[in-house]
JSON list of C-alpha atoms in Angstrom, two decimals:
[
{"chain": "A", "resi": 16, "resn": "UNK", "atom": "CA", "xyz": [15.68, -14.69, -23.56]},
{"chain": "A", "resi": 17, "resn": "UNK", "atom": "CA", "xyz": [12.01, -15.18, -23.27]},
{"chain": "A", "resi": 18, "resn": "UNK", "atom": "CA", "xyz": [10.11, -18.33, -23.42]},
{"chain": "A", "resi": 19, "resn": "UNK", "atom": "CA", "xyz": [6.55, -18.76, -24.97]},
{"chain": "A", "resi": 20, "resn": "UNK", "atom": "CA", "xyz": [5.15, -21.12, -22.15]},
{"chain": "A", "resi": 21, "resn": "UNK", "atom": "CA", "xyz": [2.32, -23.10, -23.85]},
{"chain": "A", "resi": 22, "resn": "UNK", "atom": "CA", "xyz": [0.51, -25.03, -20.93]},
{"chain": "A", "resi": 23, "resn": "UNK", "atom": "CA", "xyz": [-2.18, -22.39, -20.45]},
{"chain": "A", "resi": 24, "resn": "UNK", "atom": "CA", "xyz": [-5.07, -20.84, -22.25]},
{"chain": "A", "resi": 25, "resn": "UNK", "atom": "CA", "xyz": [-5.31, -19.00, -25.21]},
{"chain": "A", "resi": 26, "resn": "UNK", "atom": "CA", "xyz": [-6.34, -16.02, -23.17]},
{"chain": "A", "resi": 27, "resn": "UNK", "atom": "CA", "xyz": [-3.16, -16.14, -20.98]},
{"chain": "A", "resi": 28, "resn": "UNK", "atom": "CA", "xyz": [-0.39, -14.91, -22.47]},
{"chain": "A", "resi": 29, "resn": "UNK", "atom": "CA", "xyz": [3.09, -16.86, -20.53]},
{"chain": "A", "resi": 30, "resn": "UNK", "atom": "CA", "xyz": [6.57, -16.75, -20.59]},
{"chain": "A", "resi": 31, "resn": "UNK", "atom": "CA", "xyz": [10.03, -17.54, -18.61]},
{"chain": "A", "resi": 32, "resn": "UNK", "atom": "CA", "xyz": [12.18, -15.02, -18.65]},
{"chain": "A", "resi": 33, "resn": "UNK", "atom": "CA", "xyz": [16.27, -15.59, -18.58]},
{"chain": "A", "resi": 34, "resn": "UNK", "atom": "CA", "xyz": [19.24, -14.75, -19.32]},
{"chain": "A", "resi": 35, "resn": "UNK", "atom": "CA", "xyz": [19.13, -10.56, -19.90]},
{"chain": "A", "resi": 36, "resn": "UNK", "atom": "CA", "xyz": [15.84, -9.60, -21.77]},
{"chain": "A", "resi": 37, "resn": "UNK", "atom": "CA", "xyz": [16.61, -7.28, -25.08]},
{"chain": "A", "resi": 38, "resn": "UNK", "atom": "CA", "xyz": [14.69, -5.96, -27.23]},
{"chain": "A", "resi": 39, "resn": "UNK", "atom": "CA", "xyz": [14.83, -8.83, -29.72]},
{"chain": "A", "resi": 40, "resn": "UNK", "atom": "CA", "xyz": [13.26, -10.76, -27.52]},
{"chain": "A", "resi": 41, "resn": "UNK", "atom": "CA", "xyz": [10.31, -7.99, -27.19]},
{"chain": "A", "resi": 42, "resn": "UNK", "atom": "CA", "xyz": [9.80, -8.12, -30.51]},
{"chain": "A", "resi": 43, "resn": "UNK", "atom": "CA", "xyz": [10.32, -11.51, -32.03]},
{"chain": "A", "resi": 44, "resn": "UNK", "atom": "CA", "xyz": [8.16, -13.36, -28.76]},
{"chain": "A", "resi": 45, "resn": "UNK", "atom": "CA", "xyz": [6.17, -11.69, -26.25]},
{"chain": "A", "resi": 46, "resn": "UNK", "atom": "CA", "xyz": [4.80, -8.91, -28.73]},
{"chain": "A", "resi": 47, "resn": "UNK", "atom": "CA", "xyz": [3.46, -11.32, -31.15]},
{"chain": "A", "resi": 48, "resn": "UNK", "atom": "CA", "xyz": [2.07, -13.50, -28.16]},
{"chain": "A", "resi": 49, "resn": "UNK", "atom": "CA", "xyz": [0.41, -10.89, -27.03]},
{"chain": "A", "resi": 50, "resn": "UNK", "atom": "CA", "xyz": [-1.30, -9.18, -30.28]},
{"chain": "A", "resi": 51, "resn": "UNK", "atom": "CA", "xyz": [-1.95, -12.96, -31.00]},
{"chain": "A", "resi": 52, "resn": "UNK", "atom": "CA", "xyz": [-4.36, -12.99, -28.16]},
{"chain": "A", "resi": 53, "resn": "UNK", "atom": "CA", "xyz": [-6.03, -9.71, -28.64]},
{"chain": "A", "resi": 54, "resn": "UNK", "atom": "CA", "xyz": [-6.84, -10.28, -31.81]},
{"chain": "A", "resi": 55, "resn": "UNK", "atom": "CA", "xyz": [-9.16, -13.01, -30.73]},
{"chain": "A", "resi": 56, "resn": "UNK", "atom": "CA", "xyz": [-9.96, -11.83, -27.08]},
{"chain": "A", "resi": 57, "resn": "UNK", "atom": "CA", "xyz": [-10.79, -8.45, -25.27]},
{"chain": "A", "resi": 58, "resn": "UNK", "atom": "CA", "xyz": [-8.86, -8.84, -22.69]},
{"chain": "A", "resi": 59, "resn": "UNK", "atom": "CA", "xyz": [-5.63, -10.87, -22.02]},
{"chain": "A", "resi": 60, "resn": "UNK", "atom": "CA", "xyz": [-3.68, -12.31, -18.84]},
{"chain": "A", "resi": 61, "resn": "UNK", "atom": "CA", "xyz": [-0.40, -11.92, -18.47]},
{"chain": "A", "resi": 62, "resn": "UNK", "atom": "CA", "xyz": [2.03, -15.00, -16.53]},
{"chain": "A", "resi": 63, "resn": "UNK", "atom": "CA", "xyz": [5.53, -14.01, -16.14]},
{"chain": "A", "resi": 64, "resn": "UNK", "atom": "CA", "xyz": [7.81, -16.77, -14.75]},
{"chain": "A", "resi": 65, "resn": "UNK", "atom": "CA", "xyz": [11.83, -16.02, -14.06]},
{"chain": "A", "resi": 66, "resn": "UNK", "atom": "CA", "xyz": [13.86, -19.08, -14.43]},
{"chain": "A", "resi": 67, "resn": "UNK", "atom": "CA", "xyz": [17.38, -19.38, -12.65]},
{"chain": "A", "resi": 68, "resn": "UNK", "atom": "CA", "xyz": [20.22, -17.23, -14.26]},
{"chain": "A", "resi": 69, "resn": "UNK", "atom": "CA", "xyz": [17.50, -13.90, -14.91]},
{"chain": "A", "resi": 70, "resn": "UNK", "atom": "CA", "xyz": [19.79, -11.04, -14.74]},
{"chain": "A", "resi": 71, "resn": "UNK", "atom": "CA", "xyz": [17.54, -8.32, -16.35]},
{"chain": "A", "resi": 72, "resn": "UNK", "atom": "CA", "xyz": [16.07, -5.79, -18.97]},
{"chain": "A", "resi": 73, "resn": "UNK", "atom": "CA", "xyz": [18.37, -4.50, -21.54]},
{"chain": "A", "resi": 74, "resn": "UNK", "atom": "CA", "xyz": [17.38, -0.65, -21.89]},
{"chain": "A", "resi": 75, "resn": "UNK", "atom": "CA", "xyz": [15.50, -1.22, -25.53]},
{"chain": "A", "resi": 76, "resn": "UNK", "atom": "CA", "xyz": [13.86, -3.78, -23.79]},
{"chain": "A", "resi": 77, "resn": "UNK", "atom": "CA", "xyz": [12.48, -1.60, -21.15]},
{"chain": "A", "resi": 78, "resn": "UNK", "atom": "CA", "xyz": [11.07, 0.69, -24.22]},
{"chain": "A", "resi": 79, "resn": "UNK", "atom": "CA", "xyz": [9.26, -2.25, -25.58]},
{"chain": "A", "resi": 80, "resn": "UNK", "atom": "CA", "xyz": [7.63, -3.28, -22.11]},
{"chain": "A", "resi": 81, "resn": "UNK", "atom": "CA", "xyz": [6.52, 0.46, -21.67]},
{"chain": "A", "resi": 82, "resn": "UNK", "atom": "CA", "xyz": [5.38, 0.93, -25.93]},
{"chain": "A", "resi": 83, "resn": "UNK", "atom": "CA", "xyz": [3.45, -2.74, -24.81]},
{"chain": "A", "resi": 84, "resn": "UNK", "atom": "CA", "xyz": [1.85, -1.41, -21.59]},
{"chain": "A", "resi": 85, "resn": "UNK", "atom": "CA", "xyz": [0.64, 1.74, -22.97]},
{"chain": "A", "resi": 86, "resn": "UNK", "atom": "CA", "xyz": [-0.69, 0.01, -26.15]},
{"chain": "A", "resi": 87, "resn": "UNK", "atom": "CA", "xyz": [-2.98, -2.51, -24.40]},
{"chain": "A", "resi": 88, "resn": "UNK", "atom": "CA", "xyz": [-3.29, -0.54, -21.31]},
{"chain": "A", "resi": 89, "resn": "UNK", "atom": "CA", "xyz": [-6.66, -1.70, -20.27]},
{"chain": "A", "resi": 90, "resn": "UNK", "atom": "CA", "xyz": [-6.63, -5.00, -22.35]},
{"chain": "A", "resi": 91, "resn": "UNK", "atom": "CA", "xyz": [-5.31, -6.49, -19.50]},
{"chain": "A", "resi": 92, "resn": "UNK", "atom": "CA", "xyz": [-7.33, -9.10, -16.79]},
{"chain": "A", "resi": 93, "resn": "UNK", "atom": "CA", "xyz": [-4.39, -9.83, -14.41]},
{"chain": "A", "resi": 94, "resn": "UNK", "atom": "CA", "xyz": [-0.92, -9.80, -13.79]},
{"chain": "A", "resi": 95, "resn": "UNK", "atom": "CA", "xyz": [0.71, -12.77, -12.17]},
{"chain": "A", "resi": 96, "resn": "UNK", "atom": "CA", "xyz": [4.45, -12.75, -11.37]},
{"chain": "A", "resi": 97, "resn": "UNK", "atom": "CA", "xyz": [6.27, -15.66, -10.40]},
{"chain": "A", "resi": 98, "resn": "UNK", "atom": "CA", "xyz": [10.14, -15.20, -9.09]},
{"chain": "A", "resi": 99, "resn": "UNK", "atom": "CA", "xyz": [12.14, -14.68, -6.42]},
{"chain": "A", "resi": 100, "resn": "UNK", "atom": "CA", "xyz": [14.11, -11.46, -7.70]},
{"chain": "A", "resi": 101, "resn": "UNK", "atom": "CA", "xyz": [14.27, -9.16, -4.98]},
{"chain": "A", "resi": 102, "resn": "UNK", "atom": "CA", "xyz": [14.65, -5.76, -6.77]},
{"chain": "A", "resi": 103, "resn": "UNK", "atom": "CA", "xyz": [12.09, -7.39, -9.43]},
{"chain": "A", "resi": 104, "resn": "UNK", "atom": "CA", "xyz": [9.54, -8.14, -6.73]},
{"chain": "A", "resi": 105, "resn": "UNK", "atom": "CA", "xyz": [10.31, -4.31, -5.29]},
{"chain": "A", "resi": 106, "resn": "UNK", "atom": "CA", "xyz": [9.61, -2.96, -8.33]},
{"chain": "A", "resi": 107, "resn": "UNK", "atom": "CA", "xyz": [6.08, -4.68, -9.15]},
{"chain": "A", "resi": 108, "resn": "UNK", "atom": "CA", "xyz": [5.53, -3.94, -5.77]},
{"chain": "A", "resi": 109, "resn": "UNK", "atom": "CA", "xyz": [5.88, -0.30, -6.16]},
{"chain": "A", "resi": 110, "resn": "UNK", "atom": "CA", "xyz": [4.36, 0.14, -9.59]},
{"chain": "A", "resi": 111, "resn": "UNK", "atom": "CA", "xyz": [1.18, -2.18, -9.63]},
{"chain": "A", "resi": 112, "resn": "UNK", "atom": "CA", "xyz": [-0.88, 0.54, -8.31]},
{"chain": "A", "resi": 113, "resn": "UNK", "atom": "CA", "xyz": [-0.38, 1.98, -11.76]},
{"chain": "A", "resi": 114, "resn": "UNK", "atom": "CA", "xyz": [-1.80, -0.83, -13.23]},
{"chain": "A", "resi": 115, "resn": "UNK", "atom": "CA", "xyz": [-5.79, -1.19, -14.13]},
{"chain": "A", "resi": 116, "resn": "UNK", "atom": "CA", "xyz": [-5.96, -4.37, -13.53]},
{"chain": "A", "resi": 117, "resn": "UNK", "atom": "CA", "xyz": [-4.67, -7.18, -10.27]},
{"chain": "A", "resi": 118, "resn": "UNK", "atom": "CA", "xyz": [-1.41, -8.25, -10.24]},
{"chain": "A", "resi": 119, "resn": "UNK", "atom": "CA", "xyz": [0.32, -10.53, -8.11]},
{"chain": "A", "resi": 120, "resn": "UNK", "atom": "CA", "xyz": [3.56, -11.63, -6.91]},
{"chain": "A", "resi": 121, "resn": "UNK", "atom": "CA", "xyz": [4.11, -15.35, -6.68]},
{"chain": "A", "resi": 122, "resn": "UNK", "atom": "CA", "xyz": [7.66, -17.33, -5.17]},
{"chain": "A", "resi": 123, "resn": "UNK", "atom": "CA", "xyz": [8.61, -19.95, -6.88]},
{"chain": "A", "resi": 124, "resn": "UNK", "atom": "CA", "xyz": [6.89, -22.40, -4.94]},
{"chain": "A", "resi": 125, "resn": "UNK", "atom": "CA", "xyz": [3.90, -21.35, -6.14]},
{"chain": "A", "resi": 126, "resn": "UNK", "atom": "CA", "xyz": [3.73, -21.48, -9.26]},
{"chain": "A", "resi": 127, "resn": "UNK", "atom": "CA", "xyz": [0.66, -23.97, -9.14]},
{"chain": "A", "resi": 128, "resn": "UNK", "atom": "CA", "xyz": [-1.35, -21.48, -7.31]},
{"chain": "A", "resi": 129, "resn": "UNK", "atom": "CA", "xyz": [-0.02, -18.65, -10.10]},
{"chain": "A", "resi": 130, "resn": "UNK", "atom": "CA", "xyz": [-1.00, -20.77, -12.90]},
{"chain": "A", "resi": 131, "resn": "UNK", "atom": "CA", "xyz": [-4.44, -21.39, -11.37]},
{"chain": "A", "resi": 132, "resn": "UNK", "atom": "CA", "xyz": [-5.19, -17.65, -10.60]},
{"chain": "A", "resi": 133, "resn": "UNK", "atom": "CA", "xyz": [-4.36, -16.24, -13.88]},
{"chain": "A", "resi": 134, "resn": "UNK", "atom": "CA", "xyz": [-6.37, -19.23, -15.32]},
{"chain": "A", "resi": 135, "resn": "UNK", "atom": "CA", "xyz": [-9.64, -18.57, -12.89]},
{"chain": "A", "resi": 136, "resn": "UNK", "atom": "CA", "xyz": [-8.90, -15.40, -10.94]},
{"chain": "A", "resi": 137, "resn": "UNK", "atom": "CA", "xyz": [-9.33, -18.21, -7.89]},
{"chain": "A", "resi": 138, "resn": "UNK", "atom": "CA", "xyz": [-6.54, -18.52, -4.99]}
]
């Protein structure tokens, strides 16, 4: 399931993530969240936040997050990534250096200093 968080600019796009992410959830939420802000904005930051009980993508889900990335490629500010998934963590790792714009990797202790960064682009 994914979340619309709403506690942050209209420029930040934010959302929890549980449960196994399908492609429903693709669709019906973070799409439309993030078209939502590009229709009034350039650029858009993106706040991903796993809540207890994540377990995943769903393959169709996977296609959506890679149709989404190479969409908006470079409509992107920043990337911030709160959650203490291991392989999750491992795999941003890996990958951000494909990505045109900062990303970071945040525990979930702190989530304040996420929420501030992808607000500001300050630690």
């Amino acid at each position: 399931m994914i979340e619309q968080l709403t506690d942050f600019p209209d420029t930040v796009v934010a959302i929890r993530l549980s449960g196994e992410i399908t492609r429903t959830d693709y669709q019906d939420v973070f799409m439309p969240a993030v078209d939502a802000a590009l229709k009034t904005h350039d650029k858009a930051a993106l706040y991903y936040e796993t809540a207890p009980g994540f377990t995943g993508y769903s393959l169709g889900a996977m296609g959506e997050d890679a149709v989404l990335g190479f969409r908006h490629y470079f409509r992107f500010s920043r990337v911030a990534i709160v959650s203490d998934v291991g392989w999750l963590r491992n795999a941003v790792a890996a990958f951000h250096p494909l990505f045109p714009c900062p990303v970071r990797l945040y525990h979930p202790g702190e989530a304040a200093a996420a929420k501030r960064w992808i607000e500001t682009g300050q630690m």
